[in-house]
Coordinates of C-alpha atoms and ligand atoms in Angstrom, one line a residue:
M1 CA 19.6 -14.6 -8.2
K2 CA 16.3 -13.2 -8.9
I3 CA 15.3 -10.0 -7.5
I4 CA 11.7 -8.3 -6.9
D5 CA 11.9 -4.6 -6.8
A6 CA 9.3 -4.0 -4.1
H7 CA 8.6 -0.5 -4.7
M8 CA 9.1 1.4 -7.5
H9 CA 7.2 3.9 -9.8
F10 CA 5.7 3.5 -13.0
F11 CA 4.2 6.8 -13.9
K12 CA 4.2 9.3 -16.8
V13 CA 4.6 12.6 -15.7
E14 CA 7.1 15.2 -16.5
G15 CA 9.1 15.7 -13.2
F16 CA 9.8 11.6 -13.3
D17 CA 11.6 12.2 -16.7
Q18 CA 13.6 14.9 -15.5
I19 CA 14.7 13.1 -12.2
A20 CA 15.5 9.7 -14.4
R21 CA 18.1 11.4 -16.5
E22 CA 19.6 13.1 -13.1
A23 CA 19.9 8.8 -12.3
G24 CA 21.6 8.2 -15.5
G25 CA 18.2 6.8 -16.7
E26 CA 15.1 7.4 -18.6
N27 CA 11.4 7.3 -17.5
T28 CA 9.8 5.1 -19.8
A29 CA 8.5 1.7 -20.1
E30 CA 11.1 0.4 -22.6
Y31 CA 13.7 1.9 -20.4
Y32 CA 12.8 0.2 -17.4
I33 CA 11.8 -3.1 -18.8
K34 CA 15.5 -3.9 -20.3
T35 CA 17.2 -2.2 -17.7
A36 CA 15.5 -4.8 -15.0
R37 CA 16.2 -7.4 -17.2
E38 CA 19.5 -6.9 -17.6
N39 CA 20.3 -7.0 -13.7
N40 CA 18.0 -10.1 -12.7
V41 CA 14.9 -7.8 -12.2
V42 CA 12.1 -10.3 -12.6
M43 CA 8.9 -8.7 -11.1
S44 CA 8.4 -4.8 -9.8
I45 CA 5.7 -3.3 -7.5
A46 CA 4.7 -0.6 -8.8
M47 CA 3.2 2.1 -6.5
G48 CA 0.2 3.7 -8.1
N49 CA 0.6 7.8 -8.6
A50 CA -1.8 8.3 -11.9
R51 CA -5.6 9.4 -11.6
S52 CA -7.8 5.9 -12.9
E53 CA -11.1 6.2 -14.4
T54 CA -14.5 8.0 -12.8
P55 CA -16.3 5.9 -9.9
L56 CA -18.5 3.8 -10.0
F57 CA -19.8 3.9 -6.5
G58 CA -19.3 7.5 -5.7
G59 CA -16.3 6.6 -4.0
I60 CA -12.4 7.9 -4.8
T61 CA -11.1 5.6 -7.3
P62 CA -7.3 4.3 -6.9
R63 CA -3.9 5.6 -8.3
V64 CA -2.0 3.1 -10.8
P65 CA 0.4 3.0 -12.7
D66 CA 0.6 4.3 -16.6
L67 CA 4.0 4.4 -17.6
A68 CA 3.0 1.9 -20.9
G69 CA 0.0 4.0 -21.6
P70 CA -3.6 4.7 -19.9
F71 CA -4.4 2.1 -17.2
D72 CA -7.7 -0.1 -18.1
Y73 CA -7.9 -2.0 -14.9
K74 CA -10.5 -4.7 -16.6
N75 CA -7.5 -5.5 -19.3
Y76 CA -4.4 -4.9 -17.5
N77 CA -2.2 -3.3 -20.5
Q78 CA 1.1 -2.6 -18.4
P79 CA 4.2 -5.1 -18.9
K80 CA 3.8 -8.6 -16.9
E81 CA 6.6 -7.7 -15.2
I82 CA 4.7 -5.0 -13.6
A83 CA 2.3 -5.6 -10.7
Y84 CA 1.2 -2.5 -8.5
C85 CA -0.8 -1.2 -5.5
A86 CA -3.4 1.0 -5.7
G87 CA -2.9 4.2 -4.4
V88 CA -5.2 5.9 -1.7
D89 CA -6.3 9.7 -2.2
S90 CA -6.7 9.9 1.9
Q91 CA -6.9 13.8 1.6
N92 CA -10.3 13.3 -0.7
M93 CA -11.9 10.1 1.5
T94 CA -14.7 11.4 4.7
M95 CA -16.4 9.3 6.7
E96 CA -19.1 9.3 4.3
N97 CA -17.8 8.2 1.1
A98 CA -14.5 5.3 3.1
E99 CA -17.3 2.5 2.4
A100 CA -17.7 3.5 -1.4
T101 CA -14.2 4.3 -1.6
A102 CA -13.3 0.4 -0.6
N103 CA -15.9 -0.8 -3.1
E104 CA -13.8 1.0 -5.9
F105 CA -10.9 -0.9 -4.7
R106 CA -12.3 -3.7 -4.4
R107 CA -12.7 -4.2 -8.5
Y108 CA -9.0 -3.8 -8.8
L109 CA -8.0 -5.9 -6.1
E110 CA -10.1 -8.7 -7.5
T111 CA -7.6 -8.1 -10.4
P112 CA -4.1 -10.2 -10.5
Q113 CA -2.0 -7.8 -10.9
C114 CA -3.2 -5.5 -8.1
V115 CA -1.3 -6.6 -4.9
G116 CA -1.4 -4.0 -2.1
I117 CA -3.0 -0.7 -1.0
K118 CA -0.2 2.3 -0.8
I119 CA -1.0 5.3 1.7
Y120 CA 0.9 8.3 1.1
L121 CA 1.2 9.5 4.4
G122 CA 2.6 13.3 5.1
Y123 CA 1.7 13.8 1.5
N124 CA -1.8 13.6 2.8
Y125 CA -2.6 15.2 5.9
V126 CA -4.3 12.0 7.2
Y127 CA -2.8 9.6 9.9
A128 CA -2.5 5.8 9.2
V129 CA -4.7 5.1 12.3
D130 CA -7.8 7.7 10.9
P131 CA -10.9 6.1 10.8
R132 CA -11.4 7.0 6.9
H133 CA -8.7 4.3 6.2
F134 CA -10.2 1.5 8.1
P135 CA -12.4 -0.1 5.1
L136 CA -9.6 -0.5 3.4
Y137 CA -7.6 -2.1 6.4
R138 CA -10.9 -4.4 6.2
L139 CA -10.6 -5.1 2.8
A140 CA -6.8 -5.6 2.7
E141 CA -7.7 -8.7 4.9
E142 CA -10.0 -9.9 3.2
F143 CA -7.8 -10.3 0.1
D144 CA -4.2 -10.8 1.6
V145 CA -2.6 -8.0 0.6
P146 CA 0.0 -5.7 2.8
I147 CA -0.8 -1.7 3.5
V148 CA 1.9 -0.1 2.6
Y149 CA 2.6 3.4 3.6
H150 CA 4.9 6.2 2.9
T151 CA 7.0 7.0 5.7
G152 CA 10.1 9.2 6.7
D153 CA 11.2 12.3 4.7
L154 CA 9.3 14.2 2.3
A155 CA 10.4 15.0 -1.4
G156 CA 10.5 18.5 -2.1
G157 CA 9.7 20.2 1.1
H158 CA 6.0 19.1 0.6
G159 CA 3.3 17.4 3.1
L160 CA 3.9 17.6 6.7
L161 CA 6.1 14.9 8.8
K162 CA 4.1 14.5 11.9
Y163 CA 2.0 12.0 9.8
S164 CA 4.6 10.3 7.7
H165 CA 6.6 9.6 11.3
P166 CA 7.2 5.7 11.1
L167 CA 5.9 5.7 15.1
T168 CA 2.7 6.6 13.9
I169 CA 2.2 2.9 12.5
D170 CA 2.6 1.2 15.9
E171 CA -1.1 1.6 16.9
V172 CA -2.8 0.9 13.5
A173 CA -0.7 -2.6 13.3
K174 CA -2.0 -3.3 16.8
E175 CA -5.6 -2.6 15.9
F176 CA -5.6 -4.6 12.7
P177 CA -3.0 -7.5 13.9
K178 CA -4.5 -9.7 10.8
V179 CA -3.5 -7.0 8.2
R180 CA 0.4 -6.6 7.0
F181 CA 1.5 -3.1 7.0
V182 CA 4.8 -2.1 5.3
M183 CA 6.8 0.9 5.9
S184 CA 8.7 2.2 3.2
H185 CA 12.0 3.9 3.1
C186 CA 12.1 2.5 6.4
G187 CA 11.1 5.7 7.9
N188 CA 14.4 7.6 6.1
P189 CA 16.1 9.1 8.2
W190 CA 14.1 8.3 11.3
L191 CA 15.4 4.4 10.3
L192 CA 15.9 2.7 13.9
D193 CA 12.4 4.5 14.8
A194 CA 10.8 2.0 11.9
I195 CA 13.0 -0.7 12.8
E196 CA 11.7 -0.4 16.3
V197 CA 8.3 -0.7 15.4
A198 CA 8.9 -3.4 12.7
A199 CA 10.7 -5.3 15.3
S200 CA 7.9 -5.2 18.4
N201 CA 4.8 -5.8 15.6
E202 CA 5.1 -9.1 13.5
N203 CA 2.9 -7.8 10.9
V204 CA 5.0 -5.0 10.1
Y205 CA 7.4 -4.9 7.7
L206 CA 10.1 -2.4 5.9
D207 CA 11.5 -1.6 2.4
L208 CA 14.5 -0.1 1.6
S209 CA 13.5 1.9 -1.3
G210 CA 14.6 5.4 -2.1
L211 CA 17.1 5.9 0.7
L212 CA 19.6 7.7 -1.5
E213 CA 18.7 9.8 -5.1
G214 CA 20.9 9.9 -8.6
N215 CA 23.4 8.6 -10.4
F216 CA 26.2 7.1 -8.1
D217 CA 29.2 5.0 -8.8
G218 CA 28.6 1.7 -6.1
D219 CA 32.0 2.3 -4.7
V220 CA 32.5 5.7 -4.2
F221 CA 29.0 6.5 -2.9
Y222 CA 29.3 3.8 -0.3
E223 CA 32.9 4.9 0.8
K224 CA 30.9 8.6 1.7
H225 CA 28.4 7.7 2.8
K226 CA 29.7 4.7 4.9
D227 CA 28.4 5.6 8.3
Y228 CA 25.1 5.9 7.1
F229 CA 24.9 2.5 6.0
S230 CA 26.9 1.1 9.0
Y231 CA 24.2 2.7 11.0
I232 CA 21.2 1.0 9.2
R233 CA 23.2 -2.4 9.2
M234 CA 23.8 -1.9 13.0
W235 CA 20.2 -1.8 14.0
L236 CA 19.0 -4.5 11.5
N237 CA 21.8 -6.6 12.9
Y238 CA 20.6 -5.5 16.4
I239 CA 16.6 -7.0 15.5
D240 CA 17.8 -9.8 13.7
R241 CA 15.1 -9.8 11.4
Y242 CA 16.3 -10.3 8.3
D243 CA 12.8 -11.6 7.1
K244 CA 11.1 -8.3 7.6
V245 CA 13.2 -6.2 5.4
M246 CA 12.5 -6.0 1.3
Y247 CA 14.6 -4.6 -1.3
G248 CA 12.9 -1.9 -3.1
T249 CA 14.5 1.2 -5.5
D250 CA 11.8 3.8 -6.0
W251 CA 13.1 3.8 -9.5
P252 CA 12.9 6.2 -11.7
L253 CA 14.9 8.0 -8.3
I254 CA 17.7 5.9 -8.5
N255 CA 19.9 4.1 -10.8
I256 CA 18.9 0.5 -10.7
K257 CA 22.7 -1.5 -11.3
S258 CA 24.2 1.0 -8.6
Y259 CA 21.1 0.7 -6.2
I260 CA 21.5 -3.3 -6.3
E261 CA 25.2 -2.7 -5.8
I262 CA 25.2 -0.6 -2.7
M263 CA 22.4 -2.9 -1.2
K264 CA 24.6 -6.0 -1.7
R265 CA 26.8 -4.5 0.6
V266 CA 24.4 -2.9 3.4
I267 CA 22.8 -6.5 3.8
P268 CA 24.8 -9.5 5.0
E269 CA 25.3 -11.9 1.8
E270 CA 23.7 -14.4 4.3
H271 CA 20.4 -12.7 3.9
H272 CA 20.4 -12.0 0.0
Q273 CA 18.1 -14.2 -0.7
K274 CA 15.2 -13.2 1.6
F275 CA 16.0 -9.7 1.3
F276 CA 16.0 -9.6 -2.7
Y277 CA 13.4 -12.0 -2.9
D278 CA 11.2 -14.2 -0.7
N279 CA 10.4 -11.5 1.7
A280 CA 8.9 -10.0 -1.3
V281 CA 6.9 -13.1 -2.4
R282 CA 5.6 -13.6 1.5
V283 CA 4.3 -10.0 2.1
Y284 CA 2.7 -9.6 -1.5
S285 CA 1.1 -13.2 -1.3
K286 CA -0.5 -12.4 -4.7
L287 CA 3.0 -12.1 -6.4
Q288 CA 3.1 -15.9 -6.3
K289 CA 0.7 -16.4 -9.3
L290 CA 2.3 -13.9 -10.8
L291 CA 6.1 -15.0 -10.9
Ligands
ZN301 ZN1 8.1 5.7 -3.8

């Protein structure tokens, strides 16, 4: 079975080098591509973290992947198996520069590899439904790409949880019914809240990236966290919408091989094709041309 990793990071930063080692990996482009191939991961979507070039229109430029070298938006220079979501610095946005920021993002969305827009709720003290984001939502609708939110727990105790709570997505999903929204990490640990928001909004999807961290043996780890995994499965089975849940890792935070093993046990086998591949192609509609 071919796999799409719908949420990872491709970011050259010291902190990630250490995190990658703890997960039994290495934060380099070569390591990622080799490991992805070994595990049948044919495409990965990087959530942009690195700052890009200076603005052309006076807006805030998107954050991008740069693990394979400084990013060049016109001549894509990251591996062909890596697409990306342009990251939003919500905190630097104002009502005054919101339209100009959308114009900066447009330049990136016009290229094939930019397949979505990522908003870092909680790390940025701005709600999903804040009007500063609206020009970006209209842009997402125009380009038929999803808006991806960080939801749930915040790494290292940074940020404010009230902005990253999954219930905050309900309102924006109804305000922009033609835009697809993805809640990353399934709102972990507010899993039920996230699943309920996805269940009651046709345009909201979930990715199961970064639910755990580090290097682990599939069996031992699964046994230890059995209750946690059966809780997720209980609610996913309850809403029975396996067309809405996507595989993702949050690499380099996890070990690719063990994460696939764990997720194969969490998601019932008859839904693996949708979970590991099909749903991502539908939600990230621009992927079709890259596959
Ligand atoms: Zn992430």
